[in-house]
Amino acid sequence: MALQRRLLQFINITKPCQKLCGVQSYSAQAASQSDNEEKRKTHFGFETVDEDEKTKKVHQVFETVADKYDTMNDMMSFGVHRVWKDIFMMRFAPTPGTKLLDMAGGTGDITFRYINYLRNQANPDTEKRSSVTVSDINQSMLNVGKARAEKQGYLKNSPVDVDWLCADAEQLPLPDECYNAYTIAFGIRNCTHIDKVLEEAYRVLQPGGRFMCLEFSQLPNSTMQWLYDQYSFQMIPVMGQLVAGQWKPYQYLVESIRQFPDQEKFKLMIEEAGFRQVTYENLTFGVCAIHSGFKL
């Protein structure tokens, strides 16, 4: 009996000690971990939000501006975005037989350049059919792209088979190694987990496949960066209000550029996803950059 009393005393003494020392049961630890996962934060422009909330907010932004997206691109960049995309396609230089996944390609700008590039080759190989899957998380953006493709005749007598896929770049409903090229233009900075986007890009590419990204970046010259910031924050939201009747979406777009990793940091992220021979090329002093890598 004396031994039992001593054991009970020892248990009663150690219980508060366990609490003080931070010893918890497995179920308590699991619950705490679950709570932390639910409360993970990220940025939406300069605003801090829950990760799930960012996805919804970004979706709402592009749902709101889809109809005016291309018009605003022309106004914000004074048409220079067209030159950037042309250079991007020249650096890509697709060949007949290419199987491309154009991610965040809703309105079709990159896909249409891809089709034109293959059409304009001096000696097209008609036996090798090329293809492109235009994918975007926002169906409204895809609808704009489909309408443009029909209206502008990109699907008539095309050397490229085109299909459209509404999907999340972080969780693609696609099998492994099903494409030999992956492009994403001005879209990756809007994703919650950039690392997951890069991992998915690597997964769906075949060995030897190429990843290419066109994205806004940081100017290495501090004076030019300051001037660019003044224009971005003072003018672009005003344009959004005047042209699209929307201020906040364009305020977010400006802020999202400042939150995106600079050229060297993004290069490292691409390499960490498994890509090799990773390079980048600045356009317009670094306002945006072309990033390239291969799955070897």
mmCIF file of C-alpha atoms in Angstrom:
data_model
loop_
_atom_site.group_PDB
_atom_site.id
_atom_site.type_symbol
_atom_site.label_atom_id
_atom_site.label_comp_id
_atom_site.label_asym_id
_atom_site.label_seq_id
_atom_site.Cartn_x
_atom_site.Cartn_y
_atom_site.Cartn_z
ATOM 1 C CA MET A 1 0.000 0.000 0.000
ATOM 2 C CA ALA A 2 2.846 2.343 0.855
ATOM 3 C CA LEU A 3 4.357 1.698 -2.561
ATOM 4 C CA GLN A 4 1.062 2.486 -4.297
ATOM 5 C CA ARG A 5 0.719 5.755 -2.356
ATOM 6 C CA ARG A 6 4.226 6.774 -3.399
ATOM 7 C CA LEU A 7 3.461 6.004 -7.052
ATOM 8 C CA LEU A 8 0.286 8.096 -6.912
ATOM 9 C CA GLN A 9 2.192 10.960 -5.324
ATOM 10 C CA PHE A 10 4.845 10.755 -8.061
ATOM 11 C CA ILE A 11 2.199 10.842 -10.829
ATOM 12 C CA ASN A 12 0.441 13.850 -9.275
ATOM 13 C CA ILE A 13 3.752 15.680 -8.977
ATOM 14 C CA THR A 14 4.852 14.993 -12.579
ATOM 15 C CA LYS A 15 1.558 16.067 -14.215
ATOM 16 C CA PRO A 16 1.998 19.800 -13.534
ATOM 17 C CA CYS A 17 5.684 19.423 -14.343
ATOM 18 C CA GLN A 18 4.759 18.022 -17.757
ATOM 19 C CA LYS A 19 2.583 21.051 -18.393
ATOM 20 C CA LEU A 20 5.257 23.473 -17.235
ATOM 21 C CA CYS A 21 7.933 21.785 -19.324
ATOM 22 C CA GLY A 22 5.718 21.833 -22.435
ATOM 23 C CA VAL A 23 5.121 18.095 -22.614
ATOM 24 C CA GLN A 24 1.900 17.470 -24.544
ATOM 25 C CA SER A 25 0.074 14.438 -25.779
ATOM 26 C CA TYR A 26 0.336 13.460 -29.443
ATOM 27 C CA SER A 27 -3.280 14.516 -30.038
ATOM 28 C CA ALA A 28 -2.609 17.971 -28.551
ATOM 29 C CA GLN A 29 0.446 18.403 -30.753
ATOM 30 C CA ALA A 30 -1.530 17.365 -33.813
ATOM 31 C CA ALA A 31 -4.303 19.816 -32.967
ATOM 32 C CA SER A 32 -1.770 22.616 -32.472
ATOM 33 C CA GLN A 33 -0.099 21.793 -35.806
ATOM 34 C CA SER A 34 -3.487 21.781 -37.528
ATOM 35 C CA ASP A 35 -4.298 25.211 -36.083
ATOM 36 C CA ASN A 36 -0.965 26.578 -37.305
ATOM 37 C CA GLU A 37 -1.561 25.208 -40.792
ATOM 38 C CA GLU A 38 -4.982 26.830 -40.885
ATOM 39 C CA LYS A 39 -3.492 30.170 -39.877
ATOM 40 C CA ARG A 40 -0.599 30.254 -42.347
ATOM 41 C CA LYS A 41 -0.223 33.702 -43.779
ATOM 42 C CA THR A 42 0.967 35.075 -47.095
ATOM 43 C CA HIS A 43 0.914 38.396 -48.902
ATOM 44 C CA PHE A 44 -1.787 39.775 -51.156
ATOM 45 C CA GLY A 45 0.046 42.792 -52.467
ATOM 46 C CA PHE A 46 1.137 44.590 -49.288
ATOM 47 C CA GLU A 47 -1.717 43.067 -47.282
ATOM 48 C CA THR A 48 -1.182 40.003 -45.072
ATOM 49 C CA VAL A 49 -3.919 37.390 -45.518
ATOM 50 C CA ASP A 50 -4.573 33.692 -44.938
ATOM 51 C CA GLU A 51 -3.247 31.523 -47.767
ATOM 52 C CA ASP A 52 -6.736 30.309 -48.713
ATOM 53 C CA GLU A 53 -7.964 33.880 -48.753
ATOM 54 C CA LYS A 54 -5.254 34.940 -51.226
ATOM 55 C CA THR A 55 -6.391 32.365 -53.769
ATOM 56 C CA LYS A 56 -9.939 33.710 -53.574
ATOM 57 C CA LYS A 57 -8.810 37.325 -53.767
ATOM 58 C CA VAL A 58 -6.579 36.743 -56.806
ATOM 59 C CA HIS A 59 -9.421 34.882 -58.509
ATOM 60 C CA GLN A 60 -11.719 37.825 -57.831
ATOM 61 C CA VAL A 61 -9.164 40.298 -59.226
ATOM 62 C CA PHE A 62 -8.953 38.576 -62.598
ATOM 63 C CA GLU A 63 -12.675 37.830 -62.657
ATOM 64 C CA THR A 64 -13.195 41.580 -62.323
ATOM 65 C CA VAL A 65 -10.679 42.763 -64.928
ATOM 66 C CA ALA A 66 -10.909 39.957 -67.534
ATOM 67 C CA ASP A 67 -12.807 42.002 -70.139
ATOM 68 C CA LYS A 68 -10.418 44.954 -69.889
ATOM 69 C CA TYR A 69 -7.246 42.968 -69.241
ATOM 70 C CA ASP A 70 -5.642 43.416 -72.668
ATOM 71 C CA THR A 71 -6.651 47.064 -72.984
ATOM 72 C CA MET A 72 -5.131 47.842 -69.605
ATOM 73 C CA ASN A 73 -1.935 45.996 -70.500
ATOM 74 C CA ASP A 74 -1.548 48.269 -73.520
ATOM 75 C CA MET A 75 -2.150 51.386 -71.461
ATOM 76 C CA MET A 76 0.010 50.464 -68.466
ATOM 77 C CA SER A 77 3.031 49.511 -70.581
ATOM 78 C CA PHE A 78 2.360 51.902 -73.505
ATOM 79 C CA GLY A 79 2.172 48.790 -75.667
ATOM 80 C CA VAL A 80 5.659 47.588 -74.679
ATOM 81 C CA HIS A 81 4.226 44.349 -73.227
ATOM 82 C CA ARG A 82 3.687 43.229 -76.817
ATOM 83 C CA VAL A 83 7.393 43.648 -77.536
ATOM 84 C CA TRP A 84 8.300 41.728 -74.386
ATOM 85 C CA LYS A 85 6.063 38.847 -75.430
ATOM 86 C CA ASP A 86 7.476 38.868 -78.960
ATOM 87 C CA ILE A 87 11.012 38.633 -77.565
ATOM 88 C CA PHE A 88 9.867 35.891 -75.193
ATOM 89 C CA MET A 89 8.591 33.841 -78.128
ATOM 90 C CA MET A 90 11.787 34.432 -80.126
ATOM 91 C CA ARG A 91 13.845 33.143 -77.195
ATOM 92 C CA PHE A 92 11.517 30.146 -76.921
ATOM 93 C CA ALA A 93 11.827 29.421 -80.676
ATOM 94 C CA PRO A 94 9.460 26.416 -80.783
ATOM 95 C CA THR A 95 9.857 23.778 -83.470
ATOM 96 C CA PRO A 96 7.192 21.642 -85.177
ATOM 97 C CA GLY A 97 6.095 18.844 -82.879
ATOM 98 C CA THR A 98 6.331 20.933 -79.713
ATOM 99 C CA LYS A 99 3.801 20.045 -76.999
ATOM 100 C CA LEU A 100 3.312 23.229 -74.972
ATOM 101 C CA LEU A 101 1.536 23.912 -71.706
ATOM 102 C CA ASP A 102 0.819 27.657 -71.614
ATOM 103 C CA MET A 103 0.061 28.236 -67.940
ATOM 104 C CA ALA A 104 -1.806 31.369 -66.784
ATOM 105 C CA GLY A 105 -2.356 31.913 -70.491
ATOM 106 C CA GLY A 106 -6.052 32.783 -70.281
ATOM 107 C CA THR A 107 -6.388 35.557 -72.853
ATOM 108 C CA GLY A 108 -4.114 33.760 -75.323
ATOM 109 C CA ASP A 109 -1.292 36.257 -75.866
ATOM 110 C CA ILE A 110 1.507 33.675 -75.655
ATOM 111 C CA THR A 111 -0.468 30.916 -77.401
ATOM 112 C CA PHE A 112 -1.303 33.155 -80.364
ATOM 113 C CA ARG A 113 2.361 34.100 -80.745
ATOM 114 C CA TYR A 114 3.243 30.412 -80.569
ATOM 115 C CA ILE A 115 0.809 29.636 -83.388
ATOM 116 C CA ASN A 116 2.095 32.520 -85.510
ATOM 117 C CA TYR A 117 5.712 31.540 -84.936
ATOM 118 C CA LEU A 118 5.092 28.007 -86.219
ATOM 119 C CA ARG A 119 3.054 29.337 -89.147
ATOM 120 C CA ASN A 120 5.861 31.668 -90.199
ATOM 121 C CA GLN A 121 8.656 29.139 -90.233
ATOM 122 C CA ALA A 122 10.319 28.996 -93.649
ATOM 123 C CA ASN A 123 10.035 25.230 -94.024
ATOM 124 C CA PRO A 124 7.274 24.026 -91.710
ATOM 125 C CA ASP A 125 7.156 20.281 -91.177
ATOM 126 C CA THR A 126 3.484 19.605 -91.802
ATOM 127 C CA GLU A 127 3.839 15.994 -90.696
ATOM 128 C CA LYS A 128 4.689 17.026 -87.164
ATOM 129 C CA ARG A 129 1.626 18.419 -85.433
ATOM 130 C CA SER A 130 2.280 20.804 -82.583
ATOM 131 C CA SER A 131 -0.099 21.324 -79.686
ATOM 132 C CA VAL A 132 -0.818 23.740 -76.866
ATOM 133 C CA THR A 133 -2.913 23.479 -73.736
ATOM 134 C CA VAL A 134 -3.969 26.943 -72.648
ATOM 135 C CA SER A 135 -4.482 26.747 -68.910
ATOM 136 C CA ASP A 136 -5.678 29.293 -66.369
ATOM 137 C CA ILE A 137 -7.220 29.119 -62.912
ATOM 138 C CA ASN A 138 -9.853 31.657 -63.978
ATOM 139 C CA GLN A 139 -12.538 30.541 -66.432
ATOM 140 C CA SER A 140 -13.421 34.148 -67.311
ATOM 141 C CA MET A 141 -9.896 34.701 -68.610
ATOM 142 C CA LEU A 142 -10.110 31.501 -70.664
ATOM 143 C CA ASN A 143 -13.437 32.648 -72.100
ATOM 144 C CA VAL A 144 -11.798 35.873 -73.278
ATOM 145 C CA GLY A 145 -9.021 33.840 -74.907
ATOM 146 C CA LYS A 146 -11.444 31.511 -76.660
ATOM 147 C CA ALA A 147 -13.440 34.445 -78.021
ATOM 148 C CA ARG A 148 -10.264 36.112 -79.306
ATOM 149 C CA ALA A 149 -9.085 32.877 -80.929
ATOM 150 C CA GLU A 150 -12.360 32.527 -82.817
ATOM 151 C CA LYS A 151 -12.631 36.183 -83.772
ATOM 152 C CA GLN A 152 -9.032 36.522 -84.970
ATOM 153 C CA GLY A 153 -8.931 33.209 -86.832
ATOM 154 C CA TYR A 154 -6.170 31.498 -84.897
ATOM 155 C CA LEU A 155 -7.905 28.133 -85.010
ATOM 156 C CA LYS A 156 -8.433 28.053 -88.793
ATOM 157 C CA ASN A 157 -5.844 26.049 -90.756
ATOM 158 C CA SER A 158 -3.623 26.136 -87.708
ATOM 159 C CA PRO A 159 -0.460 24.007 -87.468
ATOM 160 C CA VAL A 160 -1.262 23.702 -83.764
ATOM 161 C CA ASP A 161 -3.924 21.706 -81.935
ATOM 162 C CA VAL A 162 -5.387 23.900 -79.169
ATOM 163 C CA ASP A 163 -7.275 22.900 -76.058
ATOM 164 C CA TRP A 164 -8.304 24.863 -72.973
ATOM 165 C CA LEU A 165 -7.981 23.799 -69.347
ATOM 166 C CA CYS A 166 -9.215 25.549 -66.205
ATOM 167 C CA ALA A 167 -6.702 24.451 -63.564
ATOM 168 C CA ASP A 168 -4.582 25.549 -60.620
ATOM 169 C CA ALA A 169 -0.864 25.804 -61.476
ATOM 170 C CA GLU A 170 -0.047 24.410 -58.025
ATOM 171 C CA GLN A 171 -2.116 21.231 -58.573
ATOM 172 C CA LEU A 172 -2.318 20.329 -62.241
ATOM 173 C CA PRO A 173 -4.739 17.527 -63.189
ATOM 174 C CA LEU A 174 -2.194 16.214 -65.689
ATOM 175 C CA PRO A 175 -0.016 13.081 -65.869
ATOM 176 C CA ASP A 176 3.749 13.147 -65.438
ATOM 177 C CA GLU A 177 6.007 14.044 -68.366
ATOM 178 C CA CYS A 178 3.266 14.902 -70.854
ATOM 179 C CA TYR A 179 4.721 18.144 -72.340
ATOM 180 C CA ASN A 180 8.093 19.180 -73.696
ATOM 181 C CA ALA A 181 7.631 22.919 -73.092
ATOM 182 C CA TYR A 182 6.031 25.006 -70.329
ATOM 183 C CA THR A 183 5.464 28.764 -70.470
ATOM 184 C CA ILE A 184 4.007 31.149 -67.916
ATOM 185 C CA ALA A 185 3.856 34.894 -68.600
ATOM 186 C CA PHE A 186 2.975 37.462 -65.922
ATOM 187 C CA GLY A 187 1.181 34.821 -63.880
ATOM 188 C CA ILE A 188 3.491 33.106 -61.420
ATOM 189 C CA ARG A 189 3.694 36.060 -59.022
ATOM 190 C CA ASN A 190 -0.058 35.731 -58.406
ATOM 191 C CA CYS A 191 0.289 32.160 -57.142
ATOM 192 C CA THR A 192 0.323 31.497 -53.404
ATOM 193 C CA HIS A 193 3.132 28.923 -53.480
ATOM 194 C CA ILE A 194 5.641 29.686 -56.214
ATOM 195 C CA ASP A 195 7.705 26.646 -55.252
ATOM 196 C CA LYS A 196 4.727 24.338 -55.864
ATOM 197 C CA VAL A 197 4.143 25.890 -59.301
ATOM 198 C CA LEU A 198 7.772 25.203 -60.214
ATOM 199 C CA GLU A 199 7.547 21.633 -58.888
ATOM 200 C CA GLU A 200 4.434 20.979 -60.975
ATOM 201 C CA ALA A 201 6.100 22.463 -64.045
ATOM 202 C CA TYR A 202 9.029 20.113 -63.527
ATOM 203 C CA ARG A 203 6.701 17.131 -63.031
ATOM 204 C CA VAL A 204 4.683 17.566 -66.228
ATOM 205 C CA LEU A 205 7.724 18.215 -68.421
ATOM 206 C CA GLN A 206 9.452 15.399 -70.251
ATOM 207 C CA PRO A 207 13.219 14.933 -69.849
ATOM 208 C CA GLY A 208 14.825 17.593 -72.012
ATOM 209 C CA GLY A 209 11.751 19.800 -71.676
ATOM 210 C CA ARG A 210 12.065 23.533 -71.222
ATOM 211 C CA PHE A 211 10.543 25.857 -68.630
ATOM 212 C CA MET A 212 10.162 29.517 -69.598
ATOM 213 C CA CYS A 213 8.762 32.340 -67.504
ATOM 214 C CA LEU A 214 8.183 36.009 -68.332
ATOM 215 C CA GLU A 215 7.595 38.057 -65.201
ATOM 216 C CA PHE A 216 7.936 41.552 -63.786
ATOM 217 C CA SER A 217 11.129 41.970 -61.823
ATOM 218 C CA GLN A 218 13.372 44.491 -60.060
ATOM 219 C CA LEU A 219 15.508 47.207 -61.644
ATOM 220 C CA PRO A 220 19.149 47.050 -60.532
ATOM 221 C CA ASN A 221 19.469 50.852 -60.763
ATOM 222 C CA SER A 222 17.989 52.474 -57.631
ATOM 223 C CA THR A 223 17.171 55.786 -59.359
ATOM 224 C CA MET A 224 15.316 54.068 -62.188
ATOM 225 C CA GLN A 225 13.538 51.831 -59.681
ATOM 226 C CA TRP A 226 12.358 54.935 -57.800
ATOM 227 C CA LEU A 227 11.025 56.520 -61.001
ATOM 228 C CA TYR A 228 9.327 53.263 -61.942
ATOM 229 C CA ASP A 229 7.736 53.067 -58.477
ATOM 230 C CA GLN A 230 6.380 56.590 -58.785
ATOM 231 C CA TYR A 231 4.761 55.787 -62.105
ATOM 232 C CA SER A 232 3.419 52.429 -60.884
ATOM 233 C CA PHE A 233 1.822 53.610 -57.659
ATOM 234 C CA GLN A 234 0.673 57.043 -58.794
ATOM 235 C CA MET A 235 -0.587 56.302 -62.305
ATOM 236 C CA ILE A 236 -1.574 52.656 -62.798
ATOM 237 C CA PRO A 237 -4.401 52.503 -60.214
ATOM 238 C CA VAL A 238 -5.765 55.758 -61.673
ATOM 239 C CA MET A 239 -5.734 54.195 -65.163
ATOM 240 C CA GLY A 240 -7.535 51.162 -63.755
ATOM 241 C CA GLN A 241 -10.244 53.379 -62.337
ATOM 242 C CA LEU A 242 -10.658 55.398 -65.553
ATOM 243 C CA VAL A 243 -10.509 52.531 -68.065
ATOM 244 C CA ALA A 244 -11.828 49.502 -66.178
ATOM 245 C CA GLY A 245 -13.707 51.218 -63.360
ATOM 246 C CA GLN A 246 -11.482 49.357 -60.900
ATOM 247 C CA TRP A 247 -8.874 50.847 -58.576
ATOM 248 C CA LYS A 248 -8.102 48.067 -56.094
ATOM 249 C CA PRO A 249 -7.248 45.273 -58.586
ATOM 250 C CA TYR A 250 -4.591 47.455 -60.189
ATOM 251 C CA GLN A 251 -3.285 48.599 -56.844
ATOM 252 C CA TYR A 252 -2.842 44.908 -56.028
ATOM 253 C CA LEU A 253 -1.096 44.207 -59.354
ATOM 254 C CA VAL A 254 1.450 46.952 -58.657
ATOM 255 C CA GLU A 255 2.043 45.734 -55.106
ATOM 256 C CA SER A 256 2.377 42.097 -56.229
ATOM 257 C CA ILE A 257 5.305 43.060 -58.470
ATOM 258 C CA ARG A 258 7.179 44.505 -55.487
ATOM 259 C CA GLN A 259 6.610 41.308 -53.497
ATOM 260 C CA PHE A 260 8.001 39.005 -56.193
ATOM 261 C CA PRO A 261 11.588 37.712 -55.737
ATOM 262 C CA ASP A 262 14.290 39.516 -57.690
ATOM 263 C CA GLN A 263 16.066 37.889 -60.628
ATOM 264 C CA GLU A 264 18.757 36.063 -58.643
ATOM 265 C CA LYS A 265 16.391 34.769 -55.955
ATOM 266 C CA PHE A 266 13.921 33.494 -58.532
ATOM 267 C CA LYS A 267 16.759 31.838 -60.465
ATOM 268 C CA LEU A 268 17.697 29.971 -57.289
ATOM 269 C CA MET A 269 14.074 28.871 -56.776
ATOM 270 C CA ILE A 270 13.964 27.457 -60.314
ATOM 271 C CA GLU A 271 17.167 25.531 -59.662
ATOM 272 C CA GLU A 272 15.835 24.205 -56.351
ATOM 273 C CA ALA A 273 12.832 22.788 -58.239
ATOM 274 C CA GLY A 274 15.285 20.630 -60.231
ATOM 275 C CA PHE A 275 15.847 22.646 -63.401
ATOM 276 C CA ARG A 276 19.327 23.025 -64.866
ATOM 277 C CA GLN A 277 21.045 25.509 -67.183
ATOM 278 C CA VAL A 278 18.899 28.206 -65.567
ATOM 279 C CA THR A 279 19.356 31.695 -66.996
ATOM 280 C CA TYR A 280 17.554 35.015 -67.073
ATOM 281 C CA GLU A 281 17.514 38.004 -69.408
ATOM 282 C CA ASN A 282 16.423 41.469 -68.323
ATOM 283 C CA LEU A 283 14.067 43.438 -70.566
ATOM 284 C CA THR A 284 13.642 47.232 -70.386
ATOM 285 C CA PHE A 285 16.370 47.645 -67.749
ATOM 286 C CA GLY A 286 14.870 44.886 -65.585
ATOM 287 C CA VAL A 287 11.229 45.960 -65.521
ATOM 288 C CA CYS A 288 10.621 42.348 -66.464
ATOM 289 C CA ALA A 289 12.802 39.326 -67.132
ATOM 290 C CA ILE A 290 12.760 36.107 -69.135
ATOM 291 C CA HIS A 291 13.713 33.048 -67.066
ATOM 292 C CA SER A 292 14.631 29.745 -68.694
ATOM 293 C CA GLY A 293 15.538 26.286 -67.410
ATOM 294 C CA PHE A 294 15.668 22.692 -68.622
ATOM 295 C CA LYS A 295 14.628 19.366 -67.124
ATOM 296 C CA LEU A 296 17.729 17.281 -67.746
#
